[in-house]
Amino acid sequence: MITVQVSNEIEHVCPDFVGAAVEAHVVNSHFCQPLWDEIHELGE
């Protein structure tokens, strides 16, 4: 588990701040052109 601490300065200027963190272990696969085509379409 990761503990995220908000500094006093951030808490002072943004008292309602809500944050989150995600930790993941990722293994890359071989290049897949159809996947990249779909990613680029979503980014347009």
Coordinates of N, CA and C in Angstrom, one line a residue:
M1 N 0.8 -1.2 0.0 CA 0.0 0.0 0.0 C 0.9 1.2 0.0
I2 N 0.5 2.2 -0.7 CA 1.2 3.5 -0.8 C 0.4 4.5 0.1
T3 N 1.2 5.3 0.9 CA 0.6 6.3 1.7 C 0.9 7.7 1.0
V4 N -0.1 8.4 0.7 CA 0.1 9.8 0.1 C -0.2 10.8 1.2
Q5 N 0.7 11.7 1.4 CA 0.6 12.8 2.4 C 0.4 14.1 1.6
V6 N -0.6 14.9 2.0 CA -0.8 16.2 1.4 C -0.1 17.2 2.3
S7 N 0.8 18.0 1.7 CA 1.5 19.0 2.5 C 0.6 20.0 3.1
N8 N 1.1 20.7 4.2 CA 0.3 21.7 4.9 C -0.1 22.9 3.9
E9 N 0.9 23.2 3.0 CA 0.6 24.3 2.0 C -0.5 23.9 1.1
I10 N -0.6 22.7 0.6 CA -1.7 22.3 -0.3 C -3.0 22.2 0.5
E11 N -2.9 21.7 1.7 CA -4.1 21.6 2.5 C -4.7 23.0 2.8
H12 N -3.8 23.9 3.0 CA -4.2 25.3 3.3 C -4.9 26.0 2.1
V13 N -4.4 25.8 0.9 CA -4.9 26.5 -0.2 C -6.1 25.7 -0.9
C14 N -6.2 24.4 -0.6 CA -7.2 23.6 -1.2 C -7.7 22.5 -0.1
P15 N -8.4 23.0 0.9 CA -8.8 22.1 2.0 C -9.7 20.9 1.6
D16 N -10.3 21.0 0.5 CA -11.2 19.9 0.0 C -10.5 19.0 -1.0
F17 N -9.2 19.1 -1.1 CA -8.4 18.3 -2.0 C -8.6 16.8 -1.7
V18 N -8.9 16.0 -2.8 CA -9.0 14.6 -2.7 C -8.1 14.0 -3.8
G19 N -7.2 13.1 -3.4 CA -6.3 12.5 -4.4 C -6.3 11.0 -4.3
A20 N -5.7 10.4 -5.3 CA -5.6 8.9 -5.3 C -4.3 8.5 -6.0
A21 N -3.9 7.3 -5.7 CA -2.7 6.8 -6.4 C -3.0 5.3 -6.7
V22 N -2.4 4.9 -7.8 CA -2.5 3.5 -8.3 C -1.1 2.9 -8.5
E23 N -0.9 1.8 -8.0 CA 0.3 1.0 -8.3 C 0.0 -0.2 -9.1
A24 N 0.8 -0.4 -10.2 CA 0.6 -1.5 -11.1 C 1.9 -2.1 -11.5
H25 N 1.9 -3.4 -11.7 CA 3.0 -4.1 -12.3 C 2.6 -4.4 -13.8
V26 N 3.3 -3.9 -14.7 CA 3.0 -4.0 -16.1 C 4.0 -4.7 -16.9
V27 N 3.6 -5.6 -17.8 CA 4.5 -6.3 -18.7 C 4.1 -5.9 -20.1
N28 N 5.0 -5.3 -20.9 CA 4.7 -4.9 -22.2 C 4.7 -6.1 -23.2
S29 N 3.8 -6.1 -24.1 CA 3.8 -7.1 -25.1 C 4.4 -6.6 -26.4
H30 N 4.4 -7.4 -27.5 CA 4.9 -7.0 -28.7 C 4.1 -5.9 -29.3
F31 N 4.6 -5.2 -30.3 CA 4.0 -4.1 -30.9 C 2.7 -4.6 -31.6
C32 N 1.6 -3.9 -31.5 CA 0.3 -4.3 -32.1 C -0.3 -3.1 -32.8
Q33 N -0.1 -3.1 -34.2 CA -0.6 -1.9 -34.9 C -2.1 -1.7 -34.8
P34 N -3.0 -2.7 -34.8 CA -4.4 -2.4 -34.6 C -4.7 -1.7 -33.3
L35 N -4.0 -2.1 -32.2 CA -4.2 -1.5 -30.9 C -3.8 0.0 -31.0
W36 N -2.6 0.3 -31.6 CA -2.2 1.7 -31.7 C -3.1 2.5 -32.6
D37 N -3.7 1.9 -33.6 CA -4.6 2.6 -34.5 C -5.9 3.0 -33.7
E38 N -6.3 2.1 -32.8 CA -7.5 2.4 -32.0 C -7.2 3.5 -30.9
I39 N -6.0 3.4 -30.3 CA -5.6 4.4 -29.4 C -5.5 5.8 -30.0
H40 N -5.0 5.9 -31.2 CA -4.9 7.2 -31.9 C -6.3 7.7 -32.3
E41 N -7.2 6.8 -32.7 CA -8.6 7.2 -33.0 C -9.2 7.8 -31.8
L42 N -9.0 7.2 -30.6 CA -9.6 7.7 -29.4 C -9.0 9.1 -29.0
G43 N -7.8 9.4 -29.4 CA -7.2 10.6 -29.0 C -7.5 11.8 -29.9
E44 N -8.3 11.5 -31.0 CA -8.6 12.6 -31.9 C -9.9 13.3 -31.5

